[in-house]
Coordinates of C-alpha atoms in Angstrom, one line a residue:
M1 CA -6.0 -17.1 -8.8
A2 CA -4.0 -15.6 -12.0
G3 CA -5.8 -12.1 -11.1
L4 CA -6.4 -9.4 -13.8
S5 CA -4.9 -8.4 -16.8
P6 CA -2.8 -4.4 -16.4
A7 CA -5.4 -3.8 -19.5
E8 CA -7.9 -4.8 -16.8
L9 CA -6.6 -2.8 -13.9
Q10 CA -6.2 0.2 -15.6
E11 CA -10.0 -0.2 -17.0
F12 CA -10.9 -0.5 -13.4
A13 CA -8.7 1.8 -11.9
D14 CA -10.1 5.0 -14.5
A15 CA -13.5 4.0 -13.5
V16 CA -13.5 4.1 -9.3
D17 CA -11.3 7.5 -10.4
G18 CA -15.0 8.4 -12.4
V19 CA -16.7 7.6 -9.2
L20 CA -15.0 9.9 -7.1
S21 CA -14.3 12.5 -9.2
T22 CA -18.4 13.1 -8.1
T23 CA -18.7 11.2 -4.7
W24 CA -15.6 12.6 -3.7
P25 CA -15.0 15.7 -5.6
Q26 CA -11.6 17.3 -3.9
P27 CA -10.0 16.4 -0.8
R28 CA -10.2 19.8 0.1
I29 CA -14.2 19.3 -0.1
A30 CA -14.9 16.4 1.3
G31 CA -11.6 16.5 4.1
E32 CA -14.6 18.0 6.4
D33 CA -17.1 15.8 6.3
A34 CA -17.8 15.6 10.5
D35 CA -21.0 13.4 9.6
G36 CA -20.1 10.6 7.6
G37 CA -22.8 11.9 4.9
R38 CA -19.9 12.3 2.0
L39 CA -18.2 8.9 2.4
S40 CA -21.4 7.4 3.0
A41 CA -21.8 8.3 -0.4
V42 CA -18.4 6.9 -1.6
W43 CA -19.5 3.7 -0.1
A44 CA -22.5 3.1 -1.1
A45 CA -20.9 3.7 -5.2
A46 CA -18.5 0.9 -4.3
A47 CA -21.5 -1.2 -3.6
E48 CA -23.5 -0.4 -6.7
Y49 CA -20.2 -0.7 -8.8
G50 CA -18.9 -4.1 -6.9
W51 CA -16.1 -2.6 -5.5
T52 CA -17.0 -4.0 -2.0
D53 CA -18.2 -7.9 -3.5
L54 CA -14.5 -8.2 -4.4
Y55 CA -14.3 -11.0 -1.8
S56 CA -16.4 -13.2 -3.9
D57 CA -13.7 -13.5 -7.0
E58 CA -10.1 -13.0 -4.6
A59 CA -10.1 -10.0 -6.8
L60 CA -7.7 -8.7 -4.2
D61 CA -5.4 -6.8 -7.2
A62 CA -8.4 -5.0 -7.8
V63 CA -8.3 -3.7 -4.0
V64 CA -5.5 -3.1 -3.9
T65 CA -5.7 -0.7 -7.0
A66 CA -8.9 0.5 -5.8
L67 CA -6.9 1.8 -2.6
G68 CA -4.2 3.9 -4.8
R69 CA -6.7 6.0 -6.6
L70 CA -8.8 6.0 -3.0
G71 CA -5.1 7.6 -1.8
R72 CA -4.8 10.1 -4.9
H73 CA -8.4 11.2 -3.5
A74 CA -7.0 11.6 0.1
C75 CA -10.3 9.2 0.8
P76 CA -10.4 7.2 3.6
L77 CA -12.9 4.2 1.7
P78 CA -11.9 1.0 4.3
L79 CA -12.0 -0.8 0.9
M80 CA -9.2 -3.5 2.6
D81 CA -11.8 -3.7 5.9
T82 CA -14.6 -5.0 3.6
Y83 CA -12.9 -7.4 2.0
V84 CA -11.1 -9.3 5.3
A85 CA -14.4 -8.8 6.6
A86 CA -16.4 -10.3 4.4
R87 CA -13.5 -13.1 4.5
L88 CA -13.2 -13.9 8.1
L89 CA -17.2 -13.7 8.4
A90 CA -18.2 -15.8 5.1
G91 CA -19.4 -18.8 7.2
D92 CA -22.5 -15.9 8.4
S93 CA -24.3 -15.2 4.3
A94 CA -26.3 -13.0 6.0
L95 CA -23.5 -10.9 6.9
T96 CA -21.6 -11.2 3.8
T97 CA -24.5 -10.5 1.8
G98 CA -25.1 -7.5 3.8
I99 CA -21.3 -6.3 3.0
A100 CA -21.2 -6.9 -0.9
D101 CA -25.1 -4.5 -0.9
G102 CA -23.3 -2.1 1.4
S103 CA -25.8 -2.2 4.1
V104 CA -23.2 -3.5 6.7
R105 CA -20.5 -1.1 6.2
P106 CA -17.4 -2.6 8.4
V107 CA -14.3 -0.7 9.8
V108 CA -11.9 -3.2 11.2
V109 CA -10.0 -3.1 14.3
T110 CA -7.3 -5.0 15.5
A111 CA -7.3 -5.8 19.7
G112 CA -5.8 -7.7 22.4
R113 CA -9.7 -9.0 24.4
D114 CA -13.4 -7.7 23.7
V115 CA -13.8 -4.1 24.5
P116 CA -17.1 -2.4 24.8
S117 CA -15.0 0.8 23.3
V118 CA -12.2 1.6 20.9
R119 CA -10.9 4.8 19.9
Y120 CA -8.7 6.2 16.7
V121 CA -11.3 4.3 14.8
E122 CA -11.4 5.9 10.3
G123 CA -14.5 6.3 8.5
A124 CA -16.7 5.2 11.9
T125 CA -19.4 7.8 10.8
A126 CA -20.3 5.7 7.4
A127 CA -19.6 2.1 9.2
T128 CA -22.3 0.6 11.0
H129 CA -20.4 -2.5 12.3
V130 CA -16.8 -3.0 14.2
V131 CA -15.0 -5.9 13.4
L132 CA -12.5 -7.5 16.6
L133 CA -9.5 -8.8 15.5
L134 CA -8.6 -10.7 18.6
P135 CA -5.7 -13.0 18.7
T136 CA -7.7 -16.3 18.5
E137 CA -11.3 -15.2 16.8
V138 CA -13.0 -12.7 15.8
L139 CA -16.3 -10.2 16.9
A140 CA -18.8 -8.5 14.9
R141 CA -20.1 -5.6 16.9
A142 CA -22.9 -3.2 15.7
I143 CA -21.9 0.2 16.1
D144 CA -23.7 2.2 18.9
E145 CA -22.5 5.3 18.8
V146 CA -19.6 7.7 17.5
T147 CA -17.3 10.8 19.0
E148 CA -14.8 12.8 17.0
T149 CA -11.2 12.5 17.8
P150 CA -10.0 16.2 16.9
G151 CA -6.2 15.3 15.3
L152 CA -4.0 15.7 12.1
A153 CA -6.5 13.5 10.7
K154 CA -9.2 14.2 8.4
P155 CA -12.6 13.2 8.1
S156 CA -11.3 12.9 12.2
W157 CA -11.1 9.5 13.7
S158 CA -13.3 8.5 15.9
D159 CA -14.0 7.2 19.4
V160 CA -16.4 3.8 19.0
R161 CA -19.1 2.5 21.8
L162 CA -20.1 -1.0 20.4
G163 CA -23.4 -2.5 20.8
A164 CA -25.1 -6.1 20.4
Q165 CA -22.7 -8.4 19.1
V166 CA -23.5 -9.9 15.9
L167 CA -21.2 -13.0 14.9
R168 CA -18.4 -14.6 16.7
A169 CA -16.1 -16.7 14.6
T170 CA -13.2 -18.7 15.0
P171 CA -11.4 -18.8 11.7
G172 CA -8.3 -19.2 12.7
V173 CA -5.4 -17.6 14.4
E174 CA -3.6 -18.2 10.9
A175 CA -7.1 -17.1 8.9
I176 CA -6.3 -13.9 11.1
E177 CA -2.6 -12.9 10.7
N178 CA -3.1 -13.1 6.9
A179 CA -6.2 -10.4 7.5
K180 CA -3.8 -8.1 9.2
A181 CA -1.4 -8.6 6.8
L182 CA -3.8 -8.1 3.9
L183 CA -4.8 -4.7 5.8
R184 CA -1.1 -3.6 6.3
L185 CA -0.7 -3.5 2.5
G186 CA -4.1 -1.6 1.6
L187 CA -2.7 1.2 4.2
A188 CA 0.8 1.1 2.2
A189 CA -0.8 0.9 -1.1
R190 CA -3.4 3.7 -0.4
A191 CA -0.3 6.1 1.0
V192 CA 1.4 5.1 -1.8
G193 CA -1.0 6.5 -4.2
A194 CA -1.7 9.7 -1.8
A195 CA 2.6 10.5 -2.1
E196 CA 2.7 9.8 -6.0
R197 CA -0.9 12.1 -6.8
T198 CA 2.0 14.7 -4.5
V199 CA 4.8 14.1 -6.3
E200 CA 2.7 14.6 -9.8
H201 CA 1.7 17.9 -8.4
S202 CA 5.3 19.0 -7.3
L203 CA 6.7 18.2 -11.2
V204 CA 4.3 20.2 -12.4
H205 CA 4.4 23.4 -10.1
A206 CA 8.5 22.7 -10.4
K207 CA 7.8 23.3 -14.1
E208 CA 5.4 26.1 -13.8
R209 CA 7.4 28.1 -11.1
I210 CA 9.8 30.7 -12.6
A211 CA 12.5 31.7 -10.0
F212 CA 15.7 33.5 -11.5
G213 CA 14.6 33.5 -14.9
K214 CA 14.2 29.8 -15.1
P215 CA 11.5 27.0 -14.0
I216 CA 12.9 26.2 -10.6
G217 CA 12.8 22.3 -11.8
A218 CA 16.0 23.3 -13.8
F219 CA 17.7 23.6 -9.9
Q220 CA 19.9 20.8 -9.4
A221 CA 18.3 20.7 -5.4
V222 CA 14.4 20.4 -6.9
S223 CA 15.4 18.3 -9.9
H224 CA 17.3 15.7 -7.2
R225 CA 14.5 15.5 -4.9
A226 CA 11.9 14.8 -7.6
V227 CA 13.7 12.7 -9.2
D228 CA 13.8 10.5 -6.0
G229 CA 10.1 11.2 -5.0
A230 CA 8.9 9.6 -9.0
T231 CA 12.1 6.8 -7.9
D232 CA 10.4 6.0 -4.6
M233 CA 7.2 6.0 -5.6
T234 CA 7.9 3.5 -8.5
A235 CA 10.3 0.8 -6.2
A236 CA 7.0 0.9 -3.4
R237 CA 4.3 0.1 -6.8
G238 CA 6.9 -2.3 -8.2
L239 CA 6.9 -4.5 -4.2
I240 CA 3.1 -3.8 -4.0
R241 CA 1.9 -5.5 -6.9
E242 CA 4.3 -8.3 -6.6
A243 CA 3.0 -8.7 -2.9
V244 CA -0.6 -8.6 -4.4
E245 CA 0.7 -11.4 -7.1
A246 CA 2.6 -13.9 -4.1
H247 CA -0.6 -13.7 -2.5
L248 CA -2.4 -14.6 -5.7
T249 CA -0.5 -17.3 -6.2
G250 CA -0.5 -18.6 -3.2
R251 CA 3.3 -18.4 -2.6
D252 CA 4.5 -19.6 0.5
S253 CA 6.4 -16.3 1.2
W254 CA 3.5 -13.9 0.3
Q255 CA 3.6 -12.2 3.8
L256 CA 7.3 -11.9 3.6
A257 CA 6.5 -10.3 0.3
V258 CA 3.4 -8.1 2.2
Q259 CA 6.0 -7.3 4.8
L260 CA 9.0 -6.2 2.6
A261 CA 6.1 -3.8 0.5
V262 CA 4.7 -2.3 3.9
Q263 CA 8.5 -1.6 5.2
F264 CA 9.3 -0.1 2.4
A265 CA 6.9 1.7 0.9
V266 CA 5.0 3.7 4.0
P267 CA 8.8 5.4 4.7
A268 CA 8.8 6.2 1.1
A269 CA 5.7 7.4 0.8
T270 CA 6.6 10.2 4.0
R271 CA 9.9 10.8 2.1
A272 CA 8.5 11.3 -1.3
Q273 CA 5.4 13.7 0.5
F274 CA 8.0 15.6 2.4
G275 CA 9.8 16.1 -0.9
A276 CA 7.0 17.4 -2.5
Q277 CA 5.9 20.0 0.3
H278 CA 9.3 20.8 0.3
T279 CA 9.4 21.7 -4.0
L280 CA 5.7 23.5 -3.7
A281 CA 6.6 25.5 -1.0
A282 CA 3.8 27.0 0.3
S283 CA 1.0 26.5 -1.6
G284 CA 1.3 23.0 -1.0
Y285 CA 0.5 24.6 3.1
F286 CA -2.8 26.3 1.7
E287 CA -6.0 24.1 2.2
E288 CA -7.0 25.1 -1.1
H289 CA -4.3 23.0 -2.3
D290 CA -4.8 19.1 -2.6
A291 CA -1.2 19.0 -0.9
P292 CA -2.5 19.2 2.5
W293 CA -5.5 16.5 2.2
L294 CA -3.2 14.3 1.2
F295 CA -0.5 14.9 3.6
R296 CA -2.9 14.0 6.0
R297 CA -4.2 11.0 4.0
V298 CA -0.4 9.3 4.3
H299 CA 0.3 9.8 7.0
A300 CA -3.1 8.9 8.5
D301 CA -1.9 5.5 7.0
A302 CA 1.0 5.3 8.0
S303 CA -0.4 6.0 11.7
L304 CA -3.0 3.6 11.2
L305 CA -0.4 1.1 10.6
D306 CA 1.1 1.5 14.3
A307 CA -1.9 -0.6 15.8
I308 CA -1.8 -3.9 13.3
T309 CA 1.2 -6.3 14.2
L310 CA 2.0 -9.3 12.8
R311 CA 3.0 -12.4 15.2
A312 CA 5.6 -13.2 12.9
G313 CA 7.0 -9.8 13.1
D314 CA 8.6 -7.6 10.6
V315 CA 10.8 -8.6 7.9
A316 CA 13.8 -8.8 9.9
D317 CA 12.0 -10.9 12.5
I318 CA 11.0 -13.3 9.8
L319 CA 13.8 -14.2 7.9
I320 CA 16.2 -14.6 11.0
S321 CA 13.7 -17.0 12.2
T322 CA 12.2 -19.0 9.7
G323 CA 15.7 -19.0 8.2
A324 CA 13.8 -18.1 5.0
G325 CA 16.5 -16.3 2.6
L326 CA 14.4 -13.2 0.4
P327 CA 11.4 -13.8 -2.3
S328 CA 12.5 -14.4 -5.7
F329 CA 10.8 -11.5 -7.6
E330 CA 8.7 -13.1 -10.9
L331 CA 10.5 -10.4 -13.6
G332 CA 8.4 -11.7 -16.3
E333 CA 10.4 -14.6 -19.0
R334 CA 13.0 -12.4 -20.4
A335 CA 14.4 -11.2 -16.5
E336 CA 14.3 -15.2 -15.4
Q337 CA 16.1 -16.3 -17.9
F338 CA 19.1 -13.8 -17.4
R339 CA 18.3 -15.0 -13.9
R340 CA 18.7 -18.8 -14.9
E341 CA 21.9 -17.6 -16.7
V342 CA 23.3 -15.9 -14.1
R343 CA 23.1 -18.7 -11.4
E344 CA 24.5 -20.9 -13.9
F345 CA 27.6 -18.6 -14.2
T346 CA 28.2 -17.9 -10.1
A347 CA 28.1 -21.5 -10.2
R348 CA 30.9 -22.7 -12.0
F349 CA 32.4 -20.6 -9.2
R350 CA 31.2 -21.8 -6.1
T351 CA 33.5 -22.8 -3.0
D352 CA 32.6 -23.4 0.8
A353 CA 33.8 -19.7 1.5
A354 CA 31.5 -17.9 0.3
V355 CA 33.3 -14.2 0.1
E356 CA 35.6 -16.1 -2.1
H357 CA 32.9 -15.9 -5.2
F358 CA 33.7 -12.9 -5.9
D359 CA 36.5 -11.7 -4.8
N360 CA 38.5 -9.2 -6.8
R361 CA 41.0 -11.2 -6.8
N362 CA 39.3 -14.0 -8.2
R363 CA 41.2 -13.1 -11.7
E364 CA 39.4 -15.6 -13.7
F365 CA 36.0 -14.7 -12.6
Q366 CA 36.5 -11.3 -13.3
D367 CA 37.8 -12.2 -17.0
A368 CA 34.7 -14.8 -17.3
A369 CA 32.2 -12.0 -16.4
A370 CA 33.9 -9.3 -18.9
A371 CA 33.8 -11.8 -21.5
A372 CA 30.0 -12.4 -20.7
G373 CA 29.4 -9.0 -20.8
Y374 CA 28.2 -8.8 -16.5
V375 CA 31.3 -5.8 -16.4
T376 CA 29.0 -3.2 -18.9
L377 CA 25.2 -3.9 -18.9
A378 CA 24.8 -0.5 -18.0
W379 CA 27.5 1.1 -21.0
P380 CA 24.8 2.1 -24.4
A381 CA 25.5 -0.9 -26.9
A382 CA 27.6 0.8 -28.7
A383 CA 29.7 1.3 -26.6
G384 CA 30.5 -2.5 -25.7
G385 CA 27.2 -2.8 -23.2

């Protein structure tokens, strides 16, 4: 599947922002949603505008885009849960229709076996069902009782007592592992969205806050921190986008791309969030500011990742066990042409001893690289770059 164009994704992102501006107006107002009323309103709007039916078009790019915007609003709508639940339960048309129209509101939980209750569930106050991902099967069970779990997350996570089983499905181990990979990607996208919003707040503050007669952004410690945060967020978005593209185009390496994105993006979001909080100083710790709620969003999503592990392991496990190399990112026609050019160039100097390829003592290689302009790639064109 080709996916949506950048312009279409931007229009969709703007639409999500518009809905959230009314249903989840400010994190500090909506965050204390003990009974799930506001989150239920967001879920109803998501169904009305078709967000809960994105699985039918396999519109993963739209789901991930929406999760990024949800992160910016510190909203815990479990949109990736609806996407993977519908995929896993596709054999039951009543359930998938209910997921699409919002009458069935699932949250997905991984477990080693069937259990009567689950802990630390996000979004349960507005949900109707829990979908248990077991090692070889999937169970859909109604929610009997929800009890708030006090802690960092706002709205709070919940302890959930499970009711009647409404479906047992065996989509296969591969389908279950794929679902877990997508859940991890969704959490990373939402965490990055929240951290990115905090970085934006910090940049505004750095321009407006005056100390010693000049904006604090003029001081190196602040400006470097701002650049580091913005760079981390740009890289994280790029890796997430690449993982989505790998999935949409059916590349064999898509799970590796997901793990690369998650393994970089979540720590990057945490770093950027802390850096932005440092720049915001005291204002970033008042509940009246959005920053504390975004802080909770980033760290809640990072914590939720711990409960979703893949059989294949992390990036290092996948590379070692499969013998695969790092995936080649799709960089566009111009960049791909340059990649081919560089590969052809290095092939001229390839030997059996890999270390010799780029040995500084290889004068022929150095001269050829300089003649091709590779030594001065970062220089301005006026200076010969």
